[in-house]
Tab-separated table of C-alpha atoms in Angstrom:
chain	number	residue	atom	x	y	z
T	1	CYS	CA	135.465	151.450	89.417
T	2	SER	CA	137.009	148.234	88.185
T	3	GLY	CA	140.034	147.075	90.197
T	4	ALA	CA	139.483	149.489	93.088
T	5	VAL	CA	140.716	148.344	96.492
T	6	TYR	CA	138.445	148.473	99.542
T	7	ASP	CA	138.737	147.847	103.258
T	8	VAL	CA	135.991	145.442	104.351
T	9	THR	CA	134.293	145.684	107.745
T	10	ALA	CA	131.911	143.126	109.254
T	11	PHE	CA	129.014	144.301	111.438
T	12	TRP	CA	126.866	142.170	113.741
T	13	ASN	CA	124.329	142.611	116.505
T	14	THR	CA	121.154	141.122	117.988
T	15	THR	CA	119.202	143.766	116.026
T	16	SER	CA	119.746	144.914	112.468
T	17	GLY	CA	121.474	148.241	111.917
T	18	GLY	CA	120.793	148.273	108.207
T	19	THR	CA	123.317	150.481	106.354
T	20	ASN	CA	123.963	152.780	109.310
T	21	ALA	CA	127.221	151.876	111.038
T	22	ALA	CA	126.162	153.721	114.201
T	23	PHE	CA	123.295	151.222	114.717
T	24	TRP	CA	125.602	148.210	114.836
T	25	THR	CA	127.042	147.310	118.254
T	26	ASN	CA	129.874	145.108	116.973
T	27	SER	CA	132.190	145.633	114.027
T	28	THR	CA	135.707	144.706	112.918
T	29	ARG	CA	137.867	145.089	109.814
T	30	ILE	CA	138.235	141.683	108.184
T	31	GLY	CA	140.453	142.374	105.176
T	32	VAL	CA	140.883	143.937	101.756
T	33	TRP	CA	138.636	143.463	98.741
T	34	THR	CA	138.829	144.408	95.092
T	35	ASN	CA	135.601	144.642	93.147
T	36	VAL	CA	136.960	142.379	90.422
T	37	MET	CA	136.947	139.360	92.732
T	38	GLY	CA	133.475	139.751	94.214
T	39	TRP	CA	132.801	139.164	97.903
T	40	THR	CA	134.564	135.804	98.024
T	41	GLY	CA	137.694	135.055	99.984
T	42	LEU	CA	136.955	136.944	103.224
T	43	THR	CA	135.742	135.221	106.375
T	44	TYR	CA	135.445	136.145	110.035
T	45	THR	CA	134.529	134.120	113.130
T	46	ALA	CA	132.793	136.068	115.884
T	47	VAL	CA	133.366	134.934	119.465
T	48	GLY	CA	131.560	135.551	122.747
T	49	LEU	CA	128.107	135.225	121.232
T	50	ILE	CA	125.109	134.511	123.445
T	51	PRO	CA	123.759	130.958	123.042
T	52	ASP	CA	120.311	130.434	121.531
T	53	THR	CA	120.182	133.992	120.191
T	54	THR	CA	119.414	135.483	116.772
T	55	TYR	CA	122.192	137.653	115.354
T	56	TYR	CA	122.130	139.897	112.279
T	57	TYR	CA	125.209	140.674	110.225
T	58	THR	CA	126.345	142.546	107.124
T	59	PHE	CA	129.483	143.892	105.415
T	60	ARG	CA	130.697	147.270	104.229
T	61	ALA	CA	133.500	148.022	101.770
T	62	THR	CA	135.097	151.480	101.873
T	63	ASN	CA	137.931	153.446	100.315
T	64	ALA	CA	138.672	157.123	99.926
T	65	ALA	CA	136.153	157.485	97.121
T	66	ASP	CA	133.339	155.074	97.848
T	67	VAL	CA	131.220	153.207	100.417
T	68	ILE	CA	129.512	149.947	99.398
T	69	TRP	CA	127.173	148.043	101.729
T	70	ALA	CA	126.244	144.407	101.160
T	71	THR	CA	122.921	144.058	99.404
T	72	ASN	CA	121.210	142.202	102.271
T	73	VAL	CA	121.403	141.951	106.046
T	74	LEU	CA	121.605	138.256	106.932
T	75	SER	CA	120.939	136.416	110.213
T	76	PHE	CA	121.713	133.221	112.112
T	77	VAL	CA	120.776	131.627	115.438
T	78	THR	CA	123.535	130.536	117.799
T	79	PRO	CA	123.161	127.011	119.164
T	80	GLY	CA	121.948	126.660	122.736
T	81	ILE	CA	123.877	124.918	125.493
T	82	PRO	CA	122.111	122.185	127.491
T	83	ASN	CA	122.335	121.924	131.272
T	84	MET	CA	121.875	118.299	132.283
T	85	GLY	CA	120.849	117.120	135.717
T	86	VAL	CA	119.693	113.845	137.255
T	87	ARG	CA	117.159	113.911	140.071
T	88	GLY	CA	116.505	111.117	142.536
T	89	ILE	CA	113.347	109.644	143.987
T	90	ASN	CA	112.978	112.630	146.337
T	91	GLY	CA	113.392	115.158	143.529
T	92	ALA	CA	116.827	116.239	144.755
T	93	LEU	CA	119.602	116.894	142.259
T	94	ILE	CA	122.282	114.183	142.067
T	95	ALA	CA	125.397	115.965	140.843
T	96	ASP	CA	127.561	114.611	138.053
T	97	GLY	CA	130.336	112.593	139.678
T	98	ASP	CA	128.389	111.983	142.892
T	99	ASN	CA	130.182	109.201	144.781
T	100	SER	CA	128.149	109.174	148.008
T	101	PRO	CA	125.069	106.976	147.517
T	102	ASP	CA	122.166	108.165	149.660
T	103	PRO	CA	118.920	106.366	150.549
T	104	ALA	CA	117.085	109.704	150.360
T	105	ASP	CA	117.621	110.135	146.617
T	106	GLY	CA	117.556	106.428	145.741
T	107	THR	CA	121.219	105.965	144.865
T	108	ASP	CA	121.454	103.709	147.944
T	109	PHE	CA	118.951	100.922	147.359
T	110	GLY	CA	119.145	99.666	150.930
T	111	THR	CA	119.111	96.033	152.006
T	112	VAL	CA	117.520	93.485	149.701
T	113	VAL	CA	117.309	89.701	150.127
T	114	VAL	CA	119.510	87.782	147.720
T	115	ASP	CA	117.435	86.094	145.002
T	116	GLY	CA	114.348	87.730	146.457
T	117	PHE	CA	112.258	90.577	145.121
T	118	ALA	CA	114.167	93.393	143.358
T	119	VAL	CA	113.918	97.036	144.414
T	120	GLU	CA	113.364	99.490	141.558
T	121	TYR	CA	113.784	103.277	141.629
T	122	VAL	CA	112.922	105.868	138.989
T	123	PHE	CA	115.335	108.703	138.203
T	124	THR	CA	114.702	111.836	136.147
T	125	VAL	CA	116.981	113.472	133.574
T	126	THR	CA	116.377	117.235	133.341
T	127	ASN	CA	117.584	119.900	130.929
T	128	THR	CA	117.485	123.431	132.338
T	129	GLY	CA	119.750	124.861	129.622
T	130	ASN	CA	118.847	126.845	126.521
T	131	GLY	CA	119.612	124.144	123.992
T	132	PRO	CA	118.609	120.535	123.403
T	133	LEU	CA	120.356	117.742	125.297
T	134	TYR	CA	121.235	114.586	123.402
T	135	MET	CA	121.870	111.359	125.308
T	136	ASN	CA	123.960	109.720	122.622
T	137	GLY	CA	125.080	106.488	124.248
T	138	SER	CA	123.998	103.012	123.193
T	139	PRO	CA	122.302	102.217	125.461
T	140	ALA	CA	121.455	105.700	126.709
T	141	VAL	CA	121.976	104.667	130.346
T	142	SER	CA	124.404	101.920	131.315
T	143	VAL	CA	125.566	100.334	134.567
T	144	GLY	CA	129.206	99.546	135.279
T	145	GLY	CA	131.425	98.950	138.255
T	146	PRO	CA	132.444	95.964	140.369
T	147	HIS	CA	128.923	94.585	140.916
T	148	SER	CA	127.128	95.794	137.809
T	149	ASN	CA	125.352	92.440	137.418
T	150	ASP	CA	123.347	93.221	140.567
T	151	PHE	CA	121.793	96.323	138.952
T	152	THR	CA	119.684	96.557	135.793
T	153	VAL	CA	118.360	99.519	133.822
T	154	THR	CA	114.802	98.256	133.517
T	155	VAL	CA	113.477	101.306	131.620
T	156	GLN	CA	115.680	103.325	129.275
T	157	PRO	CA	114.906	107.052	128.831
T	158	TRP	CA	112.780	107.922	125.818
T	159	PRO	CA	113.104	110.099	123.899
T	160	THR	CA	116.857	110.416	124.197
T	161	THR	CA	116.684	114.044	123.037
T	162	VAL	CA	115.603	116.314	125.882
T	163	ALA	CA	114.418	119.754	124.823
T	164	LYS	CA	115.215	122.776	126.969
T	165	ASN	CA	113.125	122.835	130.156
T	166	ALA	CA	112.027	119.236	129.510
T	167	ARG	CA	112.639	115.985	131.357
T	168	VAL	CA	112.617	112.224	130.838
T	169	THR	CA	112.830	109.274	133.231
T	170	PHE	CA	114.661	105.961	133.508
T	171	ALA	CA	114.456	103.136	136.046
T	172	VAL	CA	117.094	101.007	137.765
T	173	ALA	CA	116.471	97.805	139.735
T	174	PHE	CA	118.665	96.242	142.415
T	175	ASP	CA	118.471	92.452	142.626
T	176	PRO	CA	121.581	91.232	144.473
T	177	ILE	CA	123.165	87.963	143.500
T	178	ALA	CA	125.503	87.827	146.495
T	179	VAL	CA	125.613	88.842	150.154
T	180	GLY	CA	127.200	92.096	151.344
T	181	LEU	CA	127.776	95.596	150.015
T	182	ARG	CA	127.230	95.785	146.258
T	183	LEU	CA	128.739	98.727	144.342
T	184	ALA	CA	128.131	100.020	140.816
T	185	ASN	CA	127.839	103.235	138.846
T	186	ILE	CA	125.449	104.765	136.334
T	187	SER	CA	126.864	106.384	133.189
T	188	ILE	CA	124.935	108.586	130.744
T	189	PRO	CA	126.858	109.810	127.654
T	190	ASN	CA	125.527	113.182	126.463
T	191	THR	CA	126.294	116.376	124.561
T	192	GLU	CA	126.761	118.834	127.418
T	193	PRO	CA	130.367	120.071	127.617
T	194	GLY	CA	131.909	119.148	130.939
T	195	LYS	CA	129.343	116.508	131.873
T	196	ASN	CA	130.011	113.814	129.313
T	197	PRO	CA	129.410	111.214	130.504
T	198	TYR	CA	127.192	112.036	133.481
T	199	ASN	CA	128.247	109.612	136.233
T	200	LEU	CA	126.880	108.721	139.644
T	201	ASP	CA	127.570	105.891	142.074
T	202	ILE	CA	124.915	103.496	143.357
T	203	GLN	CA	124.963	100.774	145.967
T	204	GLY	CA	122.887	98.275	147.908
T	205	VAL	CA	123.351	95.468	150.386
T	206	GLY	CA	122.596	91.836	149.652
T	207	ASP	CA	120.996	90.123	152.651
T	208	PRO	CA	121.099	86.345	153.092
T	209	GLY	CA	117.523	86.211	154.370
T	210	SER	CA	116.286	82.746	155.319
T	211	GLN	CA	118.621	79.971	154.290
T	212	LEU	CA	117.314	76.995	152.447
T	213	PRO	CA	115.617	74.480	154.793
T	214	PHE	CA	117.698	71.650	156.155
T	215	ILE	CA	116.646	68.295	157.590
T	216	GLU	CA	117.548	66.805	160.921
T	217	THR	CA	116.673	63.333	162.293
T	218	PHE	CA	115.728	62.904	165.931
T	219	GLU	CA	115.220	59.573	167.697
T	220	ALA	CA	112.861	58.674	170.534
T	221	ARG	CA	111.835	62.327	171.029
T	222	THR	CA	109.118	62.589	173.649
T	223	ASN	CA	106.436	65.089	172.814
T	224	GLY	CA	103.301	63.077	173.461
T	225	LEU	CA	102.759	62.391	169.797
T	226	LEU	CA	105.721	60.567	168.290
T	227	ASN	CA	107.276	58.894	171.293
T	228	GLY	CA	109.580	56.093	170.272
T	229	GLN	CA	109.625	57.000	166.594
T	230	ASN	CA	112.074	58.667	164.245
T	231	TYR	CA	110.724	61.752	162.494
T	232	TRP	CA	111.922	64.653	160.353
T	233	VAL	CA	112.086	68.268	161.462
T	234	VAL	CA	112.463	70.871	158.687
T	235	SER	CA	113.838	74.144	160.033
T	236	ASN	CA	115.582	77.320	158.925
T	237	ASN	CA	118.372	79.437	160.344
T	238	ALA	CA	115.929	81.367	162.526
T	239	GLY	CA	115.104	78.217	164.485
T	240	MET	CA	111.606	77.886	163.073
T	241	GLY	CA	110.439	74.541	161.802
T	242	PHE	CA	107.686	72.033	161.357
T	243	VAL	CA	107.332	68.295	161.869
T	244	GLY	CA	107.035	66.091	158.848
T	245	ASN	CA	105.528	62.655	158.533
T	246	ALA	CA	106.612	60.160	161.150
T	247	ILE	CA	108.741	57.258	160.046
T	248	VAL	CA	108.254	54.116	162.104
T	249	GLN	CA	111.269	51.816	162.326
C-alpha cells in the first residue's frame, strides 16, 4: 500500500538464490524504504569478496504485512589482483626490493672493459595473479642510482599490460664509462598493491683493459737490425709492443 514502510535486506553470493532467502549465503539489513520513494537512496558496500569472481545480488523489502523481492537478480565480477615478479637470466625470481646483485640471475653484470663491448641481459616480468598487471610508468622500466649512465634499458617491455599467467621481457645493457664498481637500480611502476614500484639493484665493474698505446724513443739499441739508429716502440700497459719505422739521424 502507498506509504508503507519496509525493512530492506541485501543478499549476495557466488550463486543466485532467486527469491528464496535460504539459498543466499550472505545477507544484511541495509535500511528502511517506503514504496513512495522507489528503490533509490539505499546503498551497501560488501567487503571480503574473492577477487576475479562473479557475484549475484538482490534485495528484499519486508514489513509485518508484505514481502517484496527485487524484480531481477543482478551480478558483477570483482576485479582480480595481479602478482608481479621479475625473473633473471637463470629463471630465478628476483624479489621486489632485492639489494644483493647476483651474477647467477644477471643483476650482477660482472667485469666489462670501459668503452668496450656492452653486456646485455634479458629479464622477464611475470604475472601469476588473478588480474591484469599494468606497468604504468613512462618509460615502463627505468634505471636510476649513482651510476645510471652506465646502464641502459635497450628493450622496453611490450605490451605493458600483462594478463594473468602471462609474461613479457625487457633487456638491460651494461657499458661502463668509468673504472671500478658501478651501482644502479631498476624501477618498474605498476598496479600491484605493495609492489609499486618494483625495485631491484644492479651492478657491474668497469675494467681499464688495455690502456691507449704510448710511444717511447730509444737510442743506439742493439738488436741486429737497427743498431745505431733511433726508432719508435709502441707498447701497452701489458708490456707488449711492436717496432715502428726506423728514423735515421
